[in-house]
Coordinates of C-alpha atoms (C1' of nucleotides) in Angstrom, one line a residue:
Chain U
M1 CA 23.5 70.9 0.3
S2 CA 27.1 69.8 0.0
P3 CA 27.9 67.0 2.3
R4 CA 30.5 65.9 -0.3
Y5 CA 33.5 66.2 1.9
A6 CA 31.7 65.5 5.2
N7 CA 33.7 62.4 5.9
V8 CA 37.0 62.7 4.2
S9 CA 38.9 60.6 6.7
E10 CA 36.4 57.7 6.2
R11 CA 37.0 58.0 2.5
E12 CA 40.7 57.9 2.9
Q13 CA 40.6 54.6 4.8
E14 CA 38.4 52.3 2.8
P15 CA 39.8 50.7 -0.4
P16 CA 37.8 52.0 -3.5
S17 CA 35.0 49.7 -4.5
L18 CA 34.6 48.5 -8.1
A19 CA 31.5 48.8 -10.3
I20 CA 30.6 48.1 -13.9
S21 CA 28.3 50.4 -15.8
T22 CA 27.1 50.2 -19.4
V23 CA 26.0 52.8 -22.0
I24 CA 23.4 51.0 -24.1
F25 CA 22.6 52.4 -27.5
A26 CA 19.6 51.5 -29.7
L27 CA 18.2 53.1 -32.9
R28 CA 14.5 53.7 -33.3
P29 CA 12.2 56.2 -35.0
D30 CA 11.4 59.3 -33.0
P31 CA 7.7 59.0 -32.1
D32 CA 7.2 62.7 -33.1
T33 CA 9.3 63.2 -36.2
G34 CA 9.5 59.6 -37.3
T35 CA 13.2 59.9 -38.2
L36 CA 15.6 57.3 -37.0
T37 CA 17.5 58.4 -33.9
L38 CA 19.7 57.1 -31.1
W39 CA 18.3 56.2 -27.8
L40 CA 19.6 54.9 -24.5
P41 CA 18.0 53.5 -21.4
L42 CA 18.6 55.0 -18.0
V43 CA 17.7 54.0 -14.5
R44 CA 16.4 56.2 -11.7
R45 CA 18.5 56.5 -8.6
I46 CA 16.5 55.1 -5.7
R47 CA 19.1 56.0 -3.0
Q48 CA 21.6 58.6 -2.1
P49 CA 23.7 60.1 -3.5
Y50 CA 21.9 61.7 -6.4
L51 CA 18.5 60.3 -5.3
D52 CA 15.9 60.5 -8.1
L53 CA 18.3 61.5 -10.8
W54 CA 18.8 59.4 -13.9
A55 CA 21.9 57.3 -14.2
L56 CA 23.6 54.6 -16.3
P57 CA 22.7 51.1 -15.5
G58 CA 25.4 49.4 -13.5
G59 CA 26.3 47.5 -10.4
P60 CA 29.1 45.5 -8.6
L61 CA 31.2 42.9 -10.3
R62 CA 30.4 39.4 -9.2
P63 CA 33.2 37.2 -8.1
S64 CA 33.3 34.7 -10.9
E65 CA 32.2 36.7 -13.9
S66 CA 34.4 38.6 -16.3
L67 CA 34.1 42.4 -16.7
Q68 CA 32.4 41.9 -20.0
D69 CA 30.0 39.4 -18.5
A70 CA 29.0 41.8 -15.8
A71 CA 28.3 44.5 -18.4
A72 CA 26.2 42.0 -20.4
R73 CA 24.3 41.1 -17.2
N74 CA 23.4 44.6 -16.2
L75 CA 22.3 45.2 -19.8
R76 CA 20.1 42.2 -19.6
E77 CA 18.7 43.1 -16.2
T78 CA 17.7 46.6 -17.3
T79 CA 16.5 46.0 -20.9
A80 CA 15.9 42.2 -21.1
L81 CA 17.9 42.4 -24.4
T82 CA 21.0 40.7 -25.7
P83 CA 23.9 42.9 -26.9
R84 CA 24.7 42.8 -30.6
Y85 CA 27.9 44.6 -29.7
L86 CA 29.7 45.1 -26.4
E87 CA 33.0 46.8 -25.8
Q88 CA 34.9 48.3 -23.0
L89 CA 34.8 52.1 -23.0
Y90 CA 37.0 53.5 -20.2
A91 CA 37.7 53.2 -16.5
F92 CA 36.6 56.2 -14.4
G93 CA 38.2 56.5 -11.0
G94 CA 38.8 60.1 -9.9
P95 CA 38.7 60.3 -6.1
D96 CA 35.9 62.9 -6.2
R97 CA 33.5 61.5 -8.8
S98 CA 31.3 60.1 -6.1
P99 CA 30.8 61.4 -2.6
S100 CA 31.9 59.4 0.4
P101 CA 32.7 55.8 -0.6
R102 CA 35.1 56.0 -3.5
V103 CA 33.9 54.1 -6.6
V104 CA 36.0 53.1 -9.6
S105 CA 33.7 52.4 -12.5
I106 CA 34.7 50.3 -15.5
V107 CA 32.3 51.4 -18.2
Y108 CA 31.2 49.4 -21.3
W109 CA 29.2 50.5 -24.2
A110 CA 26.7 48.3 -26.2
L111 CA 24.5 48.3 -29.2
V112 CA 21.2 46.5 -29.1
Q113 CA 18.1 45.9 -31.3
P114 CA 15.1 46.8 -29.2
D115 CA 12.0 44.8 -29.6
E116 CA 8.5 45.6 -28.4
A117 CA 8.9 43.7 -25.2
A118 CA 12.0 45.6 -24.3
L119 CA 10.5 49.0 -25.0
A120 CA 7.5 48.1 -23.0
R121 CA 9.7 47.6 -20.0
Q122 CA 9.5 51.3 -19.3
D123 CA 8.4 51.8 -15.7
E124 CA 8.9 54.3 -12.9
N125 CA 12.6 53.6 -12.7
V126 CA 13.7 52.7 -16.2
A127 CA 13.2 54.8 -19.3
W128 CA 14.6 55.4 -22.8
F129 CA 16.0 58.8 -23.7
R130 CA 17.2 60.3 -26.9
A131 CA 20.9 60.3 -26.8
D132 CA 21.1 64.0 -27.5
K133 CA 18.5 64.9 -24.8
V134 CA 19.4 63.0 -21.6
G135 CA 19.3 66.0 -19.3
T136 CA 21.4 66.1 -16.2
L137 CA 22.6 62.8 -15.0
A138 CA 24.0 61.5 -11.7
F139 CA 27.7 61.4 -11.0
D140 CA 29.9 62.1 -14.1
H141 CA 27.5 60.2 -16.3
N142 CA 26.9 63.1 -18.7
Q143 CA 30.6 63.0 -19.5
I144 CA 30.6 59.3 -19.9
V145 CA 27.6 59.4 -22.3
E146 CA 29.4 62.0 -24.4
Y147 CA 32.5 59.9 -24.6
A148 CA 30.5 56.8 -25.6
L149 CA 28.8 58.8 -28.3
W150 CA 32.2 59.9 -29.6
R151 CA 33.4 56.3 -29.6
L152 CA 30.4 55.0 -31.4
R153 CA 30.7 57.6 -34.1
N154 CA 34.4 56.8 -34.5
K155 CA 33.8 53.0 -34.7
L156 CA 31.0 53.6 -37.2
E157 CA 33.3 55.6 -39.5
Y158 CA 36.3 53.3 -39.2
G159 CA 34.8 49.9 -38.3
T160 CA 31.8 47.7 -39.0
V161 CA 29.6 48.3 -36.0
A162 CA 26.8 49.7 -38.2
Y163 CA 25.7 46.1 -39.0
A164 CA 25.1 45.5 -35.3
F165 CA 22.0 47.7 -35.7
L166 CA 20.7 45.8 -38.6
G167 CA 19.1 42.4 -39.3
S168 CA 20.7 39.6 -41.3
T169 CA 19.8 41.2 -44.6
F170 CA 19.3 44.9 -45.3
T171 CA 19.2 47.4 -48.1
L172 CA 22.1 49.8 -48.7
A173 CA 19.7 52.6 -47.9
Q174 CA 19.1 51.2 -44.5
V175 CA 22.8 51.2 -43.8
R176 CA 22.9 54.8 -44.8
E177 CA 20.0 55.6 -42.5
V178 CA 22.1 54.1 -39.6
Y179 CA 25.0 56.3 -40.5
E180 CA 22.9 59.4 -40.9
A181 CA 21.2 58.8 -37.6
V182 CA 24.4 58.2 -35.6
L183 CA 26.5 60.9 -37.3
G184 CA 23.7 63.4 -37.5
R185 CA 24.2 64.5 -41.0
E186 CA 23.1 63.5 -44.5
L187 CA 25.2 61.4 -46.8
D188 CA 25.3 61.2 -50.6
P189 CA 23.4 58.1 -51.5
A190 CA 25.3 57.4 -54.7
N191 CA 28.8 57.7 -53.1
F192 CA 27.8 56.0 -50.0
R193 CA 26.6 53.0 -51.9
R194 CA 29.9 52.7 -53.8
Q195 CA 31.9 53.0 -50.6
L196 CA 30.0 50.1 -49.1
Q197 CA 30.3 47.9 -52.2
A198 CA 34.0 48.6 -52.2
S199 CA 34.4 47.7 -48.6
V200 CA 34.2 43.9 -49.3
H201 CA 32.4 43.2 -46.0
I202 CA 29.1 43.1 -47.9
E203 CA 27.5 40.6 -50.3
P204 CA 24.4 41.0 -52.5
T205 CA 21.6 38.5 -52.2
E206 CA 19.1 37.4 -54.8
H207 CA 16.3 39.1 -52.9
Y208 CA 14.7 42.4 -53.1
L209 CA 12.7 44.4 -50.6
Q210 CA 9.1 44.7 -51.8
G211 CA 6.5 47.1 -50.5
G212 CA 8.0 50.5 -51.0
R213 CA 6.2 52.8 -53.4
H214 CA 9.2 52.8 -55.8
R215 CA 11.7 50.4 -57.3
P216 CA 12.5 47.6 -54.9
P217 CA 16.0 47.7 -53.6
R218 CA 18.3 44.8 -53.5
L219 CA 19.0 43.1 -50.1
Y220 CA 22.5 42.6 -48.9
R221 CA 24.2 40.4 -46.3
Y222 CA 27.1 41.3 -44.0
T223 CA 30.0 38.8 -44.5
G224 CA 32.8 40.5 -42.6
P225 CA 34.1 39.5 -39.2
D226 CA 31.9 39.7 -36.2
P227 CA 32.1 43.4 -35.2
R228 CA 32.8 42.3 -31.7
D229 CA 36.1 40.9 -32.8
E230 CA 37.3 44.4 -33.6
S231 CA 37.5 45.2 -30.0
F232 CA 40.1 44.1 -27.5
P233 CA 40.7 41.7 -26.0
S234 CA 40.5 39.3 -28.9
Q235 CA 41.8 35.8 -29.4
R236 CA 43.4 37.0 -32.6
P237 CA 45.2 40.3 -32.2
E238 CA 45.3 40.7 -36.0
A239 CA 41.6 41.5 -35.8
M240 CA 42.5 44.9 -34.3
E241 CA 42.2 46.7 -37.5
H242 CA 41.7 50.1 -36.3
Chain T
M1 CA 52.7 22.8 -11.1
S2 CA 49.1 24.1 -11.3
P3 CA 47.8 25.3 -8.0
R4 CA 45.7 27.7 -10.0
Y5 CA 42.4 26.4 -8.8
A6 CA 43.5 25.2 -5.4
N7 CA 41.3 27.5 -3.5
V8 CA 38.4 28.4 -5.7
S9 CA 35.9 28.8 -2.9
E10 CA 38.2 31.4 -1.3
R11 CA 38.4 33.3 -4.5
E12 CA 34.7 33.3 -4.9
Q13 CA 34.3 35.0 -1.5
E14 CA 36.6 38.0 -1.6
P15 CA 35.9 41.0 -3.7
P16 CA 38.4 41.5 -6.5
S17 CA 41.2 43.9 -5.6
L18 CA 42.3 46.7 -7.8
A19 CA 45.7 47.5 -9.2
I20 CA 47.3 49.9 -11.6
S21 CA 50.0 48.9 -14.0
T22 CA 51.9 50.9 -16.6
V23 CA 53.6 50.0 -19.9
I24 CA 56.4 52.5 -20.2
F25 CA 58.0 53.1 -23.6
A26 CA 61.2 54.9 -24.4
L27 CA 63.3 55.2 -27.6
R28 CA 67.1 54.6 -27.5
P29 CA 69.7 53.3 -29.8
D30 CA 70.3 49.6 -29.7
P31 CA 73.8 49.1 -28.1
D32 CA 74.6 46.5 -30.8
T33 CA 73.3 47.8 -34.0
G34 CA 73.1 51.5 -33.1
T35 CA 69.7 51.9 -34.7
L36 CA 66.9 53.6 -32.7
T37 CA 64.5 51.1 -31.1
L38 CA 61.7 50.9 -28.6
W39 CA 62.5 49.8 -25.1
L40 CA 60.5 49.3 -21.9
P41 CA 61.4 48.7 -18.3
L42 CA 60.2 45.6 -16.4
V43 CA 60.4 44.5 -12.8
R44 CA 61.2 41.1 -11.5
R45 CA 58.6 39.3 -9.4
I46 CA 59.9 38.9 -5.9
R47 CA 56.9 36.8 -4.6
Q48 CA 54.5 34.2 -5.8
P49 CA 52.8 33.9 -8.2
Y50 CA 55.2 34.0 -11.1
L51 CA 58.2 34.4 -8.8
D52 CA 61.3 35.6 -10.7
L53 CA 59.5 36.3 -13.9
W54 CA 59.5 39.8 -15.4
A55 CA 56.4 41.8 -15.1
L56 CA 55.0 45.3 -15.8
P57 CA 55.5 47.8 -13.0
G58 CA 52.4 48.3 -10.9
G59 CA 50.8 48.4 -7.6
P60 CA 47.7 49.2 -5.6
L61 CA 45.7 52.5 -6.0
R62 CA 46.1 54.8 -3.0
P63 CA 43.0 56.3 -1.5
S64 CA 43.4 59.9 -2.5
E65 CA 45.1 59.6 -5.9
S66 CA 43.5 59.4 -9.3
L67 CA 44.0 56.4 -11.5
Q68 CA 46.4 58.5 -13.7
D69 CA 48.3 59.8 -10.7
A70 CA 48.8 56.2 -9.6
A71 CA 50.2 55.3 -13.0
A72 CA 52.5 58.3 -12.9
R73 CA 53.7 57.3 -9.4
N74 CA 54.6 53.8 -10.3
L75 CA 56.3 55.0 -13.4
R76 CA 58.4 57.4 -11.2
E77 CA 59.1 54.7 -8.7
T78 CA 60.5 52.3 -11.2
T79 CA 62.3 54.6 -13.6
A80 CA 62.8 57.9 -11.7
L81 CA 61.4 59.6 -14.8
T82 CA 58.5 61.9 -15.6
P83 CA 56.0 60.9 -18.3
R84 CA 55.9 62.9 -21.5
Y85 CA 52.7 61.2 -22.3
L86 CA 50.4 59.1 -20.2
E87 CA 47.1 57.5 -21.3
Q88 CA 44.8 54.8 -20.1
L89 CA 45.1 51.6 -22.1
Y90 CA 42.6 49.1 -20.9
A91 CA 41.1 47.4 -17.8
F92 CA 41.9 43.7 -17.5
G93 CA 39.8 41.7 -15.2
G94 CA 39.2 38.2 -16.2
P95 CA 38.6 36.0 -13.2
D96 CA 41.4 33.7 -14.2
R97 CA 44.2 36.1 -15.1
S98 CA 45.8 35.7 -11.6
P99 CA 45.7 32.7 -9.4
S100 CA 43.9 32.9 -6.1
P101 CA 43.1 36.4 -5.1
R102 CA 41.4 38.0 -8.1
V103 CA 42.9 41.2 -9.4
V104 CA 41.5 43.7 -11.7
S105 CA 44.2 45.8 -13.3
I106 CA 43.7 49.2 -14.9
V107 CA 46.6 49.6 -17.2
Y108 CA 48.2 52.8 -18.5
W109 CA 50.8 53.4 -21.1
A110 CA 53.4 56.1 -21.1
L111 CA 56.2 57.6 -23.2
V112 CA 59.3 58.9 -21.5
Q113 CA 62.7 60.3 -22.5
P114 CA 65.3 58.2 -20.6
D115 CA 68.3 60.1 -19.3
E116 CA 71.6 58.5 -18.1
A117 CA 70.5 58.4 -14.5
A118 CA 67.3 56.5 -15.4
L119 CA 69.1 53.9 -17.5
A120 CA 71.7 53.4 -14.7
R121 CA 68.9 52.4 -12.5
Q122 CA 69.1 48.9 -13.8
D123 CA 69.6 46.5 -10.9
E124 CA 68.7 42.9 -10.1
N125 CA 65.0 43.7 -10.2
V126 CA 64.5 46.4 -12.8
A127 CA 65.8 46.2 -16.4
W128 CA 65.0 47.6 -19.8
F129 CA 64.1 45.3 -22.7
R130 CA 63.6 45.8 -26.4
A131 CA 59.9 45.9 -26.9
D132 CA 60.1 43.2 -29.5
K133 CA 62.1 40.9 -27.3
V134 CA 60.6 40.8 -23.8
G135 CA 60.4 37.0 -23.5
T136 CA 57.7 35.4 -21.4
L137 CA 56.2 37.7 -18.8
A138 CA 54.1 37.1 -15.7
F139 CA 50.3 37.0 -15.8
D140 CA 48.8 38.2 -19.1
H141 CA 51.4 40.9 -19.5
N142 CA 52.6 39.7 -22.9
Q143 CA 49.2 40.3 -24.3
I144 CA 49.1 43.7 -22.5
V145 CA 52.4 44.8 -24.0
E146 CA 51.2 43.7 -27.5
Y147 CA 48.1 45.8 -27.2
A148 CA 50.1 48.8 -25.9
L149 CA 52.4 48.5 -28.9
W150 CA 49.4 48.4 -31.2
R151 CA 47.9 51.5 -29.5
L152 CA 51.2 53.4 -29.7
R153 CA 51.5 52.7 -33.4
N154 CA 48.0 53.8 -33.9
K155 CA 48.4 57.0 -32.0
L156 CA 51.6 57.7 -33.9
E157 CA 49.9 57.4 -37.3
Y158 CA 46.8 59.3 -36.4
G159 CA 47.9 61.6 -33.6
T160 CA 50.9 63.7 -32.4
V161 CA 52.5 61.5 -29.8
A162 CA 55.7 61.3 -31.8
Y163 CA 56.8 64.7 -30.4
A164 CA 56.7 63.2 -26.8
F165 CA 59.8 61.3 -27.8
L166 CA 61.6 64.5 -28.9
G167 CA 63.1 67.6 -27.3
S168 CA 61.8 71.2 -27.8
T169 CA 63.4 71.5 -31.2
F170 CA 64.2 68.8 -33.7
T171 CA 64.9 68.1 -37.3
L172 CA 62.4 66.5 -39.6
A173 CA 64.7 63.6 -40.1
Q174 CA 64.6 63.0 -36.3
V175 CA 60.8 62.9 -36.4
R176 CA 61.1 60.4 -39.3
E177 CA 63.5 58.2 -37.2
V178 CA 60.9 58.1 -34.5
Y179 CA 58.3 56.9 -36.9
E180 CA 60.6 54.4 -38.5
A181 CA 61.6 53.0 -35.1
V182 CA 58.1 52.6 -33.8
L183 CA 56.5 51.4 -37.0
G184 CA 59.4 49.2 -37.9
R185 CA 59.7 50.2 -41.5
E186 CA 61.4 52.9 -43.6
L187 CA 59.6 55.9 -44.9
D188 CA 60.2 58.1 -47.9
P189 CA 62.1 61.2 -46.6
A190 CA 60.7 63.5 -49.3
N191 CA 57.1 62.6 -48.8
F192 CA 57.4 62.4 -45.1
R193 CA 58.7 65.9 -44.8
R194 CA 55.9 67.3 -46.9
Q195 CA 53.3 65.5 -44.8
L196 CA 54.7 67.0 -41.6
Q197 CA 54.8 70.5 -43.1
A198 CA 51.2 70.1 -44.2
S199 CA 50.1 69.0 -40.7
V200 CA 50.3 72.5 -39.2
H201 CA 51.4 71.3 -35.8
I202 CA 55.0 72.2 -36.7
E203 CA 56.9 75.5 -37.1
P204 CA 60.3 76.2 -38.5
T205 CA 62.9 78.0 -36.3
E206 CA 65.8 80.1 -37.5
H207 CA 68.3 77.5 -36.3
Y208 CA 70.1 74.7 -38.0
L209 CA 71.6 71.6 -36.5
Q210 CA 75.4 71.7 -37.1
G211 CA 77.9 68.9 -36.8
G212 CA 76.7 66.3 -39.2
R213 CA 79.0 65.5 -42.2
H214 CA 76.5 67.0 -44.6
R215 CA 74.2 69.9 -45.2
P216 CA 72.8 71.2 -41.8
P217 CA 69.1 70.5 -41.4
R218 CA 66.7 73.1 -40.2
L219 CA 65.3 72.8 -36.6
Y220 CA 61.6 72.8 -36.0
R221 CA 59.4 73.3 -33.0
Y222 CA 56.1 71.6 -32.1
T223 CA 53.3 74.0 -31.8
G224 CA 50.2 71.8 -31.7
P225 CA 48.2 70.9 -28.6
D226 CA 49.8 68.9 -25.8
P227 CA 49.6 65.3 -27.0
R228 CA 48.2 64.4 -23.6
D229 CA 45.1 66.3 -24.5
E230 CA 44.3 63.9 -27.2
S231 CA 43.5 61.3 -24.7
F232 CA 40.4 61.1 -22.6
P233 CA 39.3 62.4 -20.1
S234 CA 39.9 65.9 -21.3
Q235 CA 38.5 69.3 -20.2
R236 CA 37.6 70.0 -23.8
P237 CA 35.9 67.1 -25.6
E238 CA 36.6 68.8 -28.9
A239 CA 40.2 67.7 -28.3
M240 CA 39.2 64.1 -29.1
E241 CA 40.2 64.4 -32.7
H242 CA 40.4 60.8 -33.5
Chain W
dA1 C1' 86.0 66.6 -56.1
dC2 C1' 83.1 63.7 -53.7
dA3 C1' 79.9 61.7 -50.3
dA4 C1' 75.8 62.3 -47.8
dA5 C1' 71.9 63.9 -46.3
dA6 C1' 68.7 68.2 -46.9
dG7 C1' 65.3 69.8 -49.6
dT8 C1' 62.4 70.6 -54.2
dG9 C1' 59.8 69.2 -58.4
dT10 C1' 57.0 66.2 -61.1
dT11 C1' 54.2 62.5 -62.3
dC12 C1' 50.8 59.0 -61.4
dT13 C1' 47.2 56.8 -59.0
dG14 C1' 43.2 55.9 -56.1
dG15 C1' 39.7 57.6 -53.1
dA16 C1' 36.4 61.1 -52.0
dT17 C1' 33.0 64.4 -53.6
dA18 C1' 29.5 66.6 -56.4
dC19 C1' 26.0 66.0 -59.3
dA20 C1' 23.7 64.7 -63.8
dC21 C1' 21.3 61.1 -65.4
dC22 C1' 18.7 56.6 -66.2
dC23 C1' 15.8 52.6 -64.1
dA24 C1' 11.9 50.2 -62.0
dT25 C1' 8.2 50.2 -59.2
dG26 C1' 3.4 51.8 -57.0
dT27 C1' -0.3 54.9 -57.5
Chain P
dA1 C1' 1.9 59.8 -66.6
dC2 C1' 4.4 60.8 -62.7
dA3 C1' 6.5 60.7 -58.2
dT4 C1' 9.9 58.3 -55.5
dG5 C1' 13.7 56.4 -54.3
dG6 C1' 17.2 52.8 -56.5
dG7 C1' 21.1 52.6 -59.0
dT8 C1' 25.0 54.2 -62.7
dG9 C1' 28.2 57.4 -65.1
dT10 C1' 31.4 60.9 -64.9
dA11 C1' 34.3 65.0 -64.1
dT12 C1' 37.0 67.2 -60.6
dC13 C1' 39.8 67.5 -56.7
dC14 C1' 43.2 66.2 -53.4
dA15 C1' 46.4 63.1 -50.7
dG16 C1' 49.8 59.7 -51.0
dA17 C1' 53.5 57.2 -53.3
dA18 C1' 57.5 56.9 -56.4
dC19 C1' 61.4 58.8 -57.8
dA20 C1' 64.5 62.2 -60.4
dC21 C1' 66.9 66.1 -59.4
dT22 C1' 69.2 70.2 -57.1
dT23 C1' 71.5 72.2 -52.8
dT24 C1' 74.7 72.7 -49.1
dT25 C1' 77.6 71.2 -46.0
dG26 C1' 82.1 68.2 -44.2
dT27 C1' 86.2 65.8 -45.5

DNA sequence: ACAAAAGTGTTCTGGATACACCCATGT
DNA sequence: ACATGGGTGTATCCAGAACACTTTTGT
């Protein structure tokens, strides 16, 4: 089955259509191992091409919404969640990435904090996958997910997106868990703590987290700029640190 | 004069159209001061909106070309040059960035080596401007140029784009001049030389540059990966170093 | 001889890493 | 008492910055 180039002339005529897609990342414990890992929601294709394969959530741009609004909307529509972080990833537009009608996709990536309701939303056509085990996706979506992962890791190491995964207060060990889950390797607790404390974006509170079976760790608060402001476009270009 | 929202309903109906624009950078000596500086070509608007203002070169996407091909094409059409480096910058698509028919622009940025012929191409409607003195541009193009400049500086510091400004062999002082021109500050020659030599992307040749009124400097050759491969999409994702 | 840039050597500092060690809590 | 992570101290290493100094050419 390769009807890919069945109607080339038709494809040559029409102007390419525009779509917005979003790679949505969330952290949650693996139900088997219990360790914190990266997950993302995918939707099942209910029409050709790539019928029945899993794909990134997405859809057309509505006339009066911005690109970013469209991404936030299709995030909300598939997960019922609000993005903690949302940034443009890349525009994909090769003439052969989709059979027949050409589609240019502007892709965003997002970080969310899943709650029970959102995870329950799993049905026939929406499901969460471990980011490292998504299987074969429709279109060029495997490539896109890979690239989004690379960007996430980059922003984590050089930016402040980690806090988008966390609540308003957190322990330094929780921050480290986020880094370890996303980067996929262990970090030295002692040095990691010092790096965070040196980074100025963080402030100790007077509270401690009780309930562990060990010394209660101090809670901290994030005081730096909204991580969203580190992405372009921004009202204040100085915010583009890295 | 603000006919911006004159026909909102009309704008709400039509699907947004897609355009490709390109920020093209070249280094050449300032005709006044003689120091190496950054320049870019702009084209004059010959229709409304923003009639007579300067704008980035751009145009529609043709049915069978890739986004990058379209950028290379409108680069060639306005400067008659071939890009040494070409990378996607960002997709701009706010509903209000252009009056009346909504336009989503996918913007690329490029580095070129201008030759005499290309610079002669200045006419009524195409001219080169110092990157720090472009004046007021059409649409949101001032923002776009600022962002492209930021990206260029970033890629220069963390990547290997500098060599796209240079010929096949060059002295270390020439590399330093590129950095100084783009970053806008002076660098220590001694330390800069050592950093380059440590960076492995560079190889000494047996030749020396004669003709200066001082000790002839050794010529070097760039041996690292094509700087283009450091941008996405790439055939080999490992190439995404930073 | 002298100017000018090429190229080398040396010192200092700050950040990252590795890892030993002490602290405070629940059981 | 002891296990478990929280939290501190410290030695080492390496990259970058500052800057003095030597080398090789043209004039």
